Amino acid sequence: MEESRPPKRVEQPSPAPARMRAVPIAVTPEGFWCCPSPAALHKSLKNPHHHKPSPAPPPHKTPPSRAPSVQNAPSVTDEPPPPPPPEPETAAPAAESEEHKICVGFGQPETSDLTVMLYGKEGIAVRMSVHRDVLCKSSAFFAEKLAASASGGGHGCVEIHECDDAEIYVETVGLMYCDETKHKLLKQNVSRVLRIMKVAESLDFHACVKSCLDYLEAVPWVGEEEDNVVSSIRHLQRKAYGVSPLLKRVTCDNINSPTDTLSHIMEMVLKSTDDRARREMKALVLNLLKDNNHCTDGSSDICSELLYSSCRWCLDRLRVLFAEASEPDFSAQLTRQITLETDNLLWLVEILVNQHICDDFVTLWASQSEIAELHGKLPVASRHSVSCITARLFVGIGRGEMLPSKNTRLLLLQAWLQALIDDYSWLQCSCRSFDRKLVEEGIGQTILTLPLEDQRSMLLAWLGRFLKLGDNCPNLQRAFEVWWRRTFVRPYVSQAR
C-alpha cells in the first residue's frame, strides 16, 4: 500500500500555539483515500519531533475525479500572535483533540456543497467535503438528515458523533462515489468487508450492503471468519437483502439429512478396500464424531443406533466369513476379508468408547458363541486378528471405559479368553498396535472384578496354560497375587465372622 505523507514541520519552542500536524493518509488498492486507524494516529502524535524536516515534496498529481482528495486541517496564521494567558490544565485535552483533525475531500473538492463532521473515539475528528446529491442518492440516512436540516433552515453540515470505526466510515463514504462497489471490494479481506457492511447498514447504504453480501457469498470463509459472517448477517434476514444464499452454506432445510449422510459415510468407509484411504478416513471420522458425545438434542441417540446397526452388520459379515473359512478348501482371499471386518469392528469400538456407549457392545461380543466356536477351526493366520477385539474390550474394562454387568464380564472371559491365549504369540508378532502389558493388565483387572470363586477358577485355569506356554501366554501374575492375598492373607469374610 502506497502512502502519501505530507511534509512534517518541526515545532520550534516558542510561545506560539502548536500548528495542526499532518496525519498520514493511506491510499487503498481500490483507488480511494481513507484515514488511518486510531493506532496510527496515536503513533504519529506521540513522536512529533522524531523526523527531521524534509524538503517540500514535488507537486502531487490531482487524484481521479471520483477519488477523495486529502488536505491538512486549517491552521493558524504564520505570524505568531501574542502569548496567550496561562490556562488551567483542563484545557489540555481540547488542544490535544484539535491535533487529531483530518480533512478529506471527495470528487471535485471545488464543487463540494456539504460538510460531514465525523467525531470518532480516541479524539479523532474527520472533516469530509462531499456532495449532497451523491450522499442523498446512495444513503437514506443522509437523505433524511439533509431533508430535516433543510426544513429547519440549517447549513450544509452534518455532524456524526461517537463513531466506532472512523477509518471504515470514511472508506464507506468513498464507496458512494464508485459505480461498481463490488469490484472495489475484490482485494479486501472478509474481516474488513464485514466492517464496511456494518457501517453501510447504519447509513442505509443498501447498494453497498448488497455488494458486501455478494462478496461474502463468493469467497471462502477461513477459521473464525465463518462464525463472524453468520453472526453478522443473521439479523439481516428480516430485511430484503437476500442473505439466504449465505446461510445455506452452513444450514440445511432437510431435517433427516445429517443422519442419512452419516449413514452413507459409515457405509462407504466400512466397505472401502484401499488400506491407506481407509486408515486416513477412519481417523478423520473418529475425531469428528468425538463432539457428538456432548450433544443434548437427541443426535447422540441417533448416532448410537446407527453405530450399533453397523456393528451388527459387521458381525453378521464376520460370521459368514468364519463359516466359509472353516471349510477345507477355503480361499486365501477370505483371510483378507476377515482382517478388513475385524478392522471395521475395532474402529466402531473406538467410536463407541469415545461416546461412552460401549457397554452394549461388550454384551454383543460376549454372546457371539458361534464365531467363538468356529474360531478354533480356522488357521491361526486367518483368525488371530479377531482376538484384537477381545483384547481391546479387556483393556477398556480395566480402564473403566466401559461398565458391563458381572454376568457379561464372566461370559466374555468364558467365551473369548481361551481364544485370545491361543492367538497370543501371533498377536505379539503380527499386530504392531498390540501392547502386551496393557492387555495383560486389562485381563487381570477384568478377572479381579468377579466374585472370588470365579477369580479362583479363572486364574487356576490360566496358571495351567501359563506353565505350559510361558511367554506365549498372557502373564497375569499381578492379578494372581491380588487373588492370593484376598484368599489367604486377608480373608475379609472370615475376619468379619
PDB file of C-alpha atoms in Angstrom, residues 11-247:
ATOM      1  CA  GLU A  11       7.774  22.713  16.046  1.00  0.00           C
ATOM      2  CA  GLN A  12      10.149  25.287  17.446  1.00  0.00           C
ATOM      3  CA  PRO A  13       9.992  26.032  21.150  1.00  0.00           C
ATOM      4  CA  SER A  14       8.071  29.285  21.155  1.00  0.00           C
ATOM      5  CA  PRO A  15       5.062  30.682  22.920  1.00  0.00           C
ATOM      6  CA  ALA A  16       3.066  30.406  19.649  1.00  0.00           C
ATOM      7  CA  PRO A  17       0.290  27.806  19.632  1.00  0.00           C
ATOM      8  CA  ALA A  18       1.136  24.472  18.030  1.00  0.00           C
ATOM      9  CA  ARG A  19       0.274  24.083  14.368  1.00  0.00           C
ATOM     10  CA  MET A  20      -2.016  21.336  13.195  1.00  0.00           C
ATOM     11  CA  ARG A  21       0.250  18.402  12.366  1.00  0.00           C
ATOM     12  CA  ALA A  22      -0.337  16.493   9.160  1.00  0.00           C
ATOM     13  CA  VAL A  23      -1.628  12.993   9.744  1.00  0.00           C
ATOM     14  CA  PRO A  24      -0.574  10.196   7.344  1.00  0.00           C
ATOM     15  CA  ILE A  25      -3.347   9.248   4.942  1.00  0.00           C
ATOM     16  CA  ALA A  26      -3.139   5.868   3.155  1.00  0.00           C
ATOM     17  CA  VAL A  27      -4.398   5.182  -0.348  1.00  0.00           C
ATOM     18  CA  THR A  28      -6.150   1.834  -0.622  1.00  0.00           C
ATOM     19  CA  PRO A  29      -5.683  -0.616  -3.504  1.00  0.00           C
ATOM     20  CA  GLU A  30      -9.184   0.293  -4.632  1.00  0.00           C
ATOM     21  CA  GLY A  31      -8.059   3.801  -5.537  1.00  0.00           C
ATOM     22  CA  PHE A  32      -9.732   5.984  -2.908  1.00  0.00           C
ATOM     23  CA  TRP A  33      -8.322   7.507   0.249  1.00  0.00           C
ATOM     24  CA  CYS A  34      -9.053   6.552   3.803  1.00  0.00           C
ATOM     25  CA  CYS A  35      -7.908   7.888   7.123  1.00  0.00           C
ATOM     26  CA  PRO A  36      -5.529   5.819   9.274  1.00  0.00           C
ATOM     27  CA  SER A  37      -6.514   3.762  12.238  1.00  0.00           C
ATOM     28  CA  PRO A  38      -6.511   5.292  15.735  1.00  0.00           C
ATOM     29  CA  ALA A  39      -3.289   3.391  16.497  1.00  0.00           C
ATOM     30  CA  ALA A  40      -1.528   5.116  13.587  1.00  0.00           C
ATOM     31  CA  LEU A  41      -2.836   8.484  14.719  1.00  0.00           C
ATOM     32  CA  HIS A  42      -1.547   7.994  18.222  1.00  0.00           C
ATOM     33  CA  LYS A  43       1.837   6.863  16.933  1.00  0.00           C
ATOM     34  CA  SER A  44       2.082   9.960  14.774  1.00  0.00           C
ATOM     35  CA  LEU A  45       1.085  12.305  17.574  1.00  0.00           C
ATOM     36  CA  LYS A  46       3.277  10.642  20.161  1.00  0.00           C
ATOM     37  CA  ASN A  47       6.558  11.462  18.344  1.00  0.00           C
ATOM     38  CA  PRO A  48       6.065  14.888  16.733  1.00  0.00           C
ATOM     39  CA  HIS A  49       9.823  15.656  16.624  1.00  0.00           C
ATOM     40  CA  HIS A  50      11.039  12.235  15.585  1.00  0.00           C
ATOM     41  CA  HIS A  51      11.723  13.068  11.924  1.00  0.00           C
ATOM     42  CA  LYS A  52      13.991  15.773  10.643  1.00  0.00           C
ATOM     43  CA  PRO A  53      12.493  18.473   8.466  1.00  0.00           C
ATOM     44  CA  SER A  54      12.171  17.188   4.928  1.00  0.00           C
ATOM     45  CA  PRO A  55      12.169  19.278   1.772  1.00  0.00           C
ATOM     46  CA  ALA A  56       8.858  20.107   0.205  1.00  0.00           C
ATOM     47  CA  PRO A  57       7.605  17.210  -1.937  1.00  0.00           C
ATOM     48  CA  PRO A  58       7.183  17.595  -5.665  1.00  0.00           C
ATOM     49  CA  PRO A  59       3.748  18.687  -6.854  1.00  0.00           C
ATOM     50  CA  HIS A  60       1.317  15.836  -6.430  1.00  0.00           C
ATOM     51  CA  LYS A  61      -0.958  14.889  -9.324  1.00  0.00           C
ATOM     52  CA  THR A  62      -4.573  15.530  -8.747  1.00  0.00           C
ATOM     53  CA  PRO A  63      -6.380  12.252  -7.977  1.00  0.00           C
ATOM     54  CA  PRO A  64      -9.122  10.976 -10.277  1.00  0.00           C
ATOM     55  CA  SER A  65     -12.391  12.803 -10.028  1.00  0.00           C
ATOM     56  CA  ARG A  66     -14.046  10.001  -8.056  1.00  0.00           C
ATOM     57  CA  ALA A  67     -11.227   9.652  -5.540  1.00  0.00           C
ATOM     58  CA  PRO A  68     -11.318  11.890  -2.489  1.00  0.00           C
ATOM     59  CA  SER A  69      -8.650  14.485  -2.013  1.00  0.00           C
ATOM     60  CA  VAL A  70      -6.882  14.913   1.294  1.00  0.00           C
ATOM     61  CA  GLN A  71      -5.995  18.215   2.865  1.00  0.00           C
ATOM     62  CA  ASN A  72      -4.442  19.417   6.049  1.00  0.00           C
ATOM     63  CA  ALA A  73      -6.836  20.826   8.580  1.00  0.00           C
ATOM     64  CA  PRO A  74      -6.982  24.639   8.610  1.00  0.00           C
ATOM     65  CA  SER A  75      -4.124  26.005  10.699  1.00  0.00           C
ATOM     66  CA  VAL A  76      -3.346  29.312  12.313  1.00  0.00           C
ATOM     67  CA  THR A  77      -1.541  32.105  10.518  1.00  0.00           C
ATOM     68  CA  ASP A  78       2.219  32.002  10.152  1.00  0.00           C
ATOM     69  CA  GLU A  79       2.732  35.106  12.286  1.00  0.00           C
ATOM     70  CA  PRO A  80       2.641  34.072  15.904  1.00  0.00           C
ATOM     71  CA  PRO A  81       0.106  36.031  17.951  1.00  0.00           C
ATOM     72  CA  PRO A  82       0.896  37.416  21.398  1.00  0.00           C
ATOM     73  CA  PRO A  83       1.425  34.753  24.028  1.00  0.00           C
ATOM     74  CA  PRO A  84      -1.952  33.729  25.446  1.00  0.00           C
ATOM     75  CA  PRO A  85      -2.518  33.900  29.195  1.00  0.00           C
ATOM     76  CA  PRO A  86      -1.884  30.711  31.130  1.00  0.00           C
ATOM     77  CA  GLU A  87      -4.842  28.373  31.019  1.00  0.00           C
ATOM     78  CA  PRO A  88      -5.777  25.755  33.550  1.00  0.00           C
ATOM     79  CA  GLU A  89      -4.747  22.180  32.938  1.00  0.00           C
ATOM     80  CA  THR A  90      -8.302  21.272  31.980  1.00  0.00           C
ATOM     81  CA  ALA A  91      -7.787  22.978  28.594  1.00  0.00           C
ATOM     82  CA  ALA A  92      -5.085  20.499  27.570  1.00  0.00           C
ATOM     83  CA  PRO A  93      -7.470  17.843  26.238  1.00  0.00           C
ATOM     84  CA  ALA A  94      -9.136  20.406  23.970  1.00  0.00           C
ATOM     85  CA  ALA A  95      -5.811  21.324  22.397  1.00  0.00           C
ATOM     86  CA  GLU A  96      -4.941  17.678  22.002  1.00  0.00           C
ATOM     87  CA  SER A  97      -8.270  16.944  20.317  1.00  0.00           C
ATOM     88  CA  GLU A  98      -7.553  19.614  17.680  1.00  0.00           C
ATOM     89  CA  GLU A  99      -4.375  17.767  16.724  1.00  0.00           C
ATOM     90  CA  HIS A 100      -6.476  14.759  15.669  1.00  0.00           C
ATOM     91  CA  LYS A 101      -8.361  16.618  12.935  1.00  0.00           C
ATOM     92  CA  ILE A 102      -8.258  15.264   9.391  1.00  0.00           C
ATOM     93  CA  CYS A 103      -9.730  16.787   6.250  1.00  0.00           C
ATOM     94  CA  VAL A 104     -10.869  14.588   3.360  1.00  0.00           C
ATOM     95  CA  GLY A 105     -12.404  15.733   0.085  1.00  0.00           C
ATOM     96  CA  PHE A 106     -14.337  13.522  -2.328  1.00  0.00           C
ATOM     97  CA  GLY A 107     -14.924  14.024  -6.047  1.00  0.00           C
ATOM     98  CA  GLN A 108     -14.127  17.571  -7.202  1.00  0.00           C
ATOM     99  CA  PRO A 109     -13.369  19.477  -3.984  1.00  0.00           C
ATOM    100  CA  GLU A 110     -14.187  22.829  -5.564  1.00  0.00           C
ATOM    101  CA  THR A 111     -17.762  21.701  -6.242  1.00  0.00           C
ATOM    102  CA  SER A 112     -18.368  20.346  -2.740  1.00  0.00           C
ATOM    103  CA  ASP A 113     -21.609  21.644  -1.246  1.00  0.00           C
ATOM    104  CA  LEU A 114     -21.752  19.668   2.004  1.00  0.00           C
ATOM    105  CA  THR A 115     -19.529  19.084   5.008  1.00  0.00           C
ATOM    106  CA  VAL A 116     -19.770  15.964   7.168  1.00  0.00           C
ATOM    107  CA  MET A 117     -18.049  16.190  10.542  1.00  0.00           C
ATOM    108  CA  LEU A 118     -17.216  12.790  11.937  1.00  0.00           C
ATOM    109  CA  TYR A 119     -16.278  12.559  15.611  1.00  0.00           C
ATOM    110  CA  GLY A 120     -14.815   9.193  16.474  1.00  0.00           C
ATOM    111  CA  LYS A 121     -13.366   7.667  19.560  1.00  0.00           C
ATOM    112  CA  GLU A 122      -9.791   8.342  20.644  1.00  0.00           C
ATOM    113  CA  GLY A 123     -10.391  12.044  19.957  1.00  0.00           C
ATOM    114  CA  ILE A 124     -10.431  11.695  16.160  1.00  0.00           C
ATOM    115  CA  ALA A 125     -12.318  14.321  14.135  1.00  0.00           C
ATOM    116  CA  VAL A 126     -12.676  13.981  10.359  1.00  0.00           C
ATOM    117  CA  ARG A 127     -13.986  16.788   8.166  1.00  0.00           C
ATOM    118  CA  MET A 128     -15.289  15.389   4.884  1.00  0.00           C
ATOM    119  CA  SER A 129     -16.050  17.667   1.931  1.00  0.00           C
ATOM    120  CA  VAL A 130     -18.714  15.806  -0.009  1.00  0.00           C
ATOM    121  CA  HIS A 131     -21.555  16.346  -2.455  1.00  0.00           C
ATOM    122  CA  ARG A 132     -25.136  16.460  -1.307  1.00  0.00           C
ATOM    123  CA  ASP A 133     -26.622  14.735  -4.358  1.00  0.00           C
ATOM    124  CA  VAL A 134     -24.175  11.804  -4.168  1.00  0.00           C
ATOM    125  CA  LEU A 135     -24.865  11.106  -0.490  1.00  0.00           C
ATOM    126  CA  CYS A 136     -28.637  11.541  -0.787  1.00  0.00           C
ATOM    127  CA  LYS A 137     -28.762   9.196  -3.773  1.00  0.00           C
ATOM    128  CA  SER A 138     -26.731   6.474  -2.027  1.00  0.00           C
ATOM    129  CA  SER A 139     -27.741   6.767   1.627  1.00  0.00           C
ATOM    130  CA  ALA A 140     -31.226   7.019   3.086  1.00  0.00           C
ATOM    131  CA  PHE A 141     -29.614   8.108   6.340  1.00  0.00           C
ATOM    132  CA  PHE A 142     -28.024  11.197   4.781  1.00  0.00           C
ATOM    133  CA  ALA A 143     -31.137  11.913   2.724  1.00  0.00           C
ATOM    134  CA  GLU A 144     -33.217  12.034   5.894  1.00  0.00           C
ATOM    135  CA  LYS A 145     -30.651  14.084   7.764  1.00  0.00           C
ATOM    136  CA  LEU A 146     -30.327  16.641   4.979  1.00  0.00           C
ATOM    137  CA  ALA A 147     -34.094  16.868   4.485  1.00  0.00           C
ATOM    138  CA  ALA A 148     -34.574  17.628   8.168  1.00  0.00           C
ATOM    139  CA  SER A 149     -31.712  20.149   8.078  1.00  0.00           C
ATOM    140  CA  ALA A 150     -33.174  21.939   5.031  1.00  0.00           C
ATOM    141  CA  SER A 151     -36.626  22.213   6.593  1.00  0.00           C
ATOM    142  CA  GLY A 152     -35.098  23.659   9.745  1.00  0.00           C
ATOM    143  CA  GLY A 153     -33.028  26.201   7.852  1.00  0.00           C
ATOM    144  CA  GLY A 154     -29.781  24.523   8.776  1.00  0.00           C
ATOM    145  CA  HIS A 155     -26.459  24.991   6.989  1.00  0.00           C
ATOM    146  CA  GLY A 156     -24.718  22.406   4.799  1.00  0.00           C
ATOM    147  CA  CYS A 157     -23.096  20.472   7.602  1.00  0.00           C
ATOM    148  CA  VAL A 158     -23.934  17.089   9.117  1.00  0.00           C
ATOM    149  CA  GLU A 159     -22.325  16.005  12.380  1.00  0.00           C
ATOM    150  CA  ILE A 160     -21.981  12.380  13.411  1.00  0.00           C
ATOM    151  CA  HIS A 161     -20.804  11.712  16.956  1.00  0.00           C
ATOM    152  CA  GLU A 162     -19.384   8.671  18.760  1.00  0.00           C
ATOM    153  CA  CYS A 163     -18.311   6.849  15.618  1.00  0.00           C
ATOM    154  CA  ASP A 164     -16.823   3.464  16.466  1.00  0.00           C
ATOM    155  CA  ASP A 165     -14.824   2.958  13.258  1.00  0.00           C
ATOM    156  CA  ALA A 166     -13.815   6.273  11.700  1.00  0.00           C
ATOM    157  CA  GLU A 167     -11.458   4.698   9.187  1.00  0.00           C
ATOM    158  CA  ILE A 168     -14.128   2.422   7.724  1.00  0.00           C
ATOM    159  CA  TYR A 169     -16.714   5.214   7.880  1.00  0.00           C
ATOM    160  CA  VAL A 170     -14.604   7.392   5.574  1.00  0.00           C
ATOM    161  CA  GLU A 171     -13.951   4.425   3.289  1.00  0.00           C
ATOM    162  CA  THR A 172     -17.682   3.673   3.089  1.00  0.00           C
ATOM    163  CA  VAL A 173     -18.477   7.278   2.145  1.00  0.00           C
ATOM    164  CA  GLY A 174     -15.807   6.958  -0.556  1.00  0.00           C
ATOM    165  CA  LEU A 175     -17.637   3.904  -1.916  1.00  0.00           C
ATOM    166  CA  MET A 176     -20.654   6.129  -2.581  1.00  0.00           C
ATOM    167  CA  TYR A 177     -18.602   7.729  -5.353  1.00  0.00           C
ATOM    168  CA  CYS A 178     -17.888   4.345  -7.018  1.00  0.00           C
ATOM    169  CA  ASP A 179     -20.025   2.930  -9.812  1.00  0.00           C
ATOM    170  CA  GLU A 180     -19.174  -0.726  -9.132  1.00  0.00           C
ATOM    171  CA  THR A 181     -18.900  -1.180  -5.383  1.00  0.00           C
ATOM    172  CA  LYS A 182     -18.497  -4.950  -5.651  1.00  0.00           C
ATOM    173  CA  HIS A 183     -15.366  -4.598  -7.778  1.00  0.00           C
ATOM    174  CA  LYS A 184     -13.851  -2.234  -5.223  1.00  0.00           C
ATOM    175  CA  LEU A 185     -14.126  -4.971  -2.580  1.00  0.00           C
ATOM    176  CA  LEU A 186     -12.207  -7.595  -4.546  1.00  0.00           C
ATOM    177  CA  LYS A 187      -8.862  -7.032  -2.814  1.00  0.00           C
ATOM    178  CA  GLN A 188     -10.356  -6.716   0.662  1.00  0.00           C
ATOM    179  CA  ASN A 189     -10.475  -9.496   3.239  1.00  0.00           C
ATOM    180  CA  VAL A 190     -13.563 -10.888   4.945  1.00  0.00           C
ATOM    181  CA  SER A 191     -12.966  -9.065   8.212  1.00  0.00           C
ATOM    182  CA  ARG A 192     -12.729  -5.662   6.547  1.00  0.00           C
ATOM    183  CA  VAL A 193     -15.780  -6.270   4.364  1.00  0.00           C
ATOM    184  CA  LEU A 194     -17.790  -7.118   7.484  1.00  0.00           C
ATOM    185  CA  ARG A 195     -16.740  -3.785   8.984  1.00  0.00           C
ATOM    186  CA  ILE A 196     -17.733  -1.950   5.802  1.00  0.00           C
ATOM    187  CA  MET A 197     -21.082  -3.748   5.723  1.00  0.00           C
ATOM    188  CA  LYS A 198     -21.790  -2.751   9.337  1.00  0.00           C
ATOM    189  CA  VAL A 199     -21.182   0.938   8.591  1.00  0.00           C
ATOM    190  CA  ALA A 200     -23.096   0.746   5.294  1.00  0.00           C
ATOM    191  CA  GLU A 201     -26.079  -0.741   7.109  1.00  0.00           C
ATOM    192  CA  SER A 202     -26.054   2.067   9.687  1.00  0.00           C
ATOM    193  CA  LEU A 203     -26.078   4.593   6.827  1.00  0.00           C
ATOM    194  CA  ASP A 204     -28.822   2.719   4.935  1.00  0.00           C
ATOM    195  CA  PHE A 205     -26.364   2.419   2.054  1.00  0.00           C
ATOM    196  CA  HIS A 206     -28.250  -0.525   0.547  1.00  0.00           C
ATOM    197  CA  ALA A 207     -26.158  -0.896  -2.588  1.00  0.00           C
ATOM    198  CA  CYS A 208     -23.002  -1.294  -0.509  1.00  0.00           C
ATOM    199  CA  VAL A 209     -24.636  -3.814   1.845  1.00  0.00           C
ATOM    200  CA  LYS A 210     -25.763  -5.850  -1.168  1.00  0.00           C
ATOM    201  CA  SER A 211     -22.257  -5.724  -2.669  1.00  0.00           C
ATOM    202  CA  CYS A 212     -20.766  -6.878   0.634  1.00  0.00           C
ATOM    203  CA  LEU A 213     -23.208  -9.803   0.755  1.00  0.00           C
ATOM    204  CA  ASP A 214     -22.345 -10.748  -2.831  1.00  0.00           C
ATOM    205  CA  TYR A 215     -18.662 -10.683  -1.901  1.00  0.00           C
ATOM    206  CA  LEU A 216     -19.202 -12.816   1.223  1.00  0.00           C
ATOM    207  CA  GLU A 217     -21.296 -15.317  -0.726  1.00  0.00           C
ATOM    208  CA  ALA A 218     -18.498 -15.879  -3.242  1.00  0.00           C
ATOM    209  CA  VAL A 219     -15.336 -16.010  -1.105  1.00  0.00           C
ATOM    210  CA  PRO A 220     -14.212 -18.850   1.197  1.00  0.00           C
ATOM    211  CA  TRP A 221     -14.540 -18.375   4.971  1.00  0.00           C
ATOM    212  CA  VAL A 222     -11.454 -19.481   6.879  1.00  0.00           C
ATOM    213  CA  GLY A 223     -11.284 -20.315  10.586  1.00  0.00           C
ATOM    214  CA  GLU A 224     -13.252 -17.906  12.775  1.00  0.00           C
ATOM    215  CA  GLU A 225     -14.481 -15.975   9.746  1.00  0.00           C
ATOM    216  CA  GLU A 226     -17.417 -18.367   9.391  1.00  0.00           C
ATOM    217  CA  ASP A 227     -18.796 -17.573  12.854  1.00  0.00           C
ATOM    218  CA  ASN A 228     -18.200 -13.852  12.318  1.00  0.00           C
ATOM    219  CA  VAL A 229     -20.032 -13.849   8.977  1.00  0.00           C
ATOM    220  CA  VAL A 230     -23.015 -15.835  10.267  1.00  0.00           C
ATOM    221  CA  SER A 231     -23.394 -13.657  13.380  1.00  0.00           C
ATOM    222  CA  SER A 232     -23.133 -10.501  11.253  1.00  0.00           C
ATOM    223  CA  ILE A 233     -25.788 -11.417   8.702  1.00  0.00           C
ATOM    224  CA  ARG A 234     -28.431 -13.280  10.726  1.00  0.00           C
ATOM    225  CA  HIS A 235     -30.250 -10.089  11.720  1.00  0.00           C
ATOM    226  CA  LEU A 236     -30.414  -9.072   8.047  1.00  0.00           C
ATOM    227  CA  GLN A 237     -32.913 -11.888   7.394  1.00  0.00           C
ATOM    228  CA  ARG A 238     -35.695  -9.500   8.419  1.00  0.00           C
ATOM    229  CA  LYS A 239     -34.712  -7.135   5.619  1.00  0.00           C
ATOM    230  CA  ALA A 240     -34.861  -7.648   1.864  1.00  0.00           C
ATOM    231  CA  TYR A 241     -31.121  -8.131   1.395  1.00  0.00           C
ATOM    232  CA  GLY A 242     -31.280 -11.784   0.360  1.00  0.00           C
ATOM    233  CA  VAL A 243     -28.985 -13.450   2.921  1.00  0.00           C
ATOM    234  CA  SER A 244     -30.404 -16.947   2.334  1.00  0.00           C
ATOM    235  CA  PRO A 245     -27.646 -17.954  -0.138  1.00  0.00           C
ATOM    236  CA  LEU A 246     -25.045 -17.224   2.538  1.00  0.00           C
ATOM    237  CA  LEU A 247     -26.863 -19.059   5.322  1.00  0.00           C
TER     238      LEU A 247
END
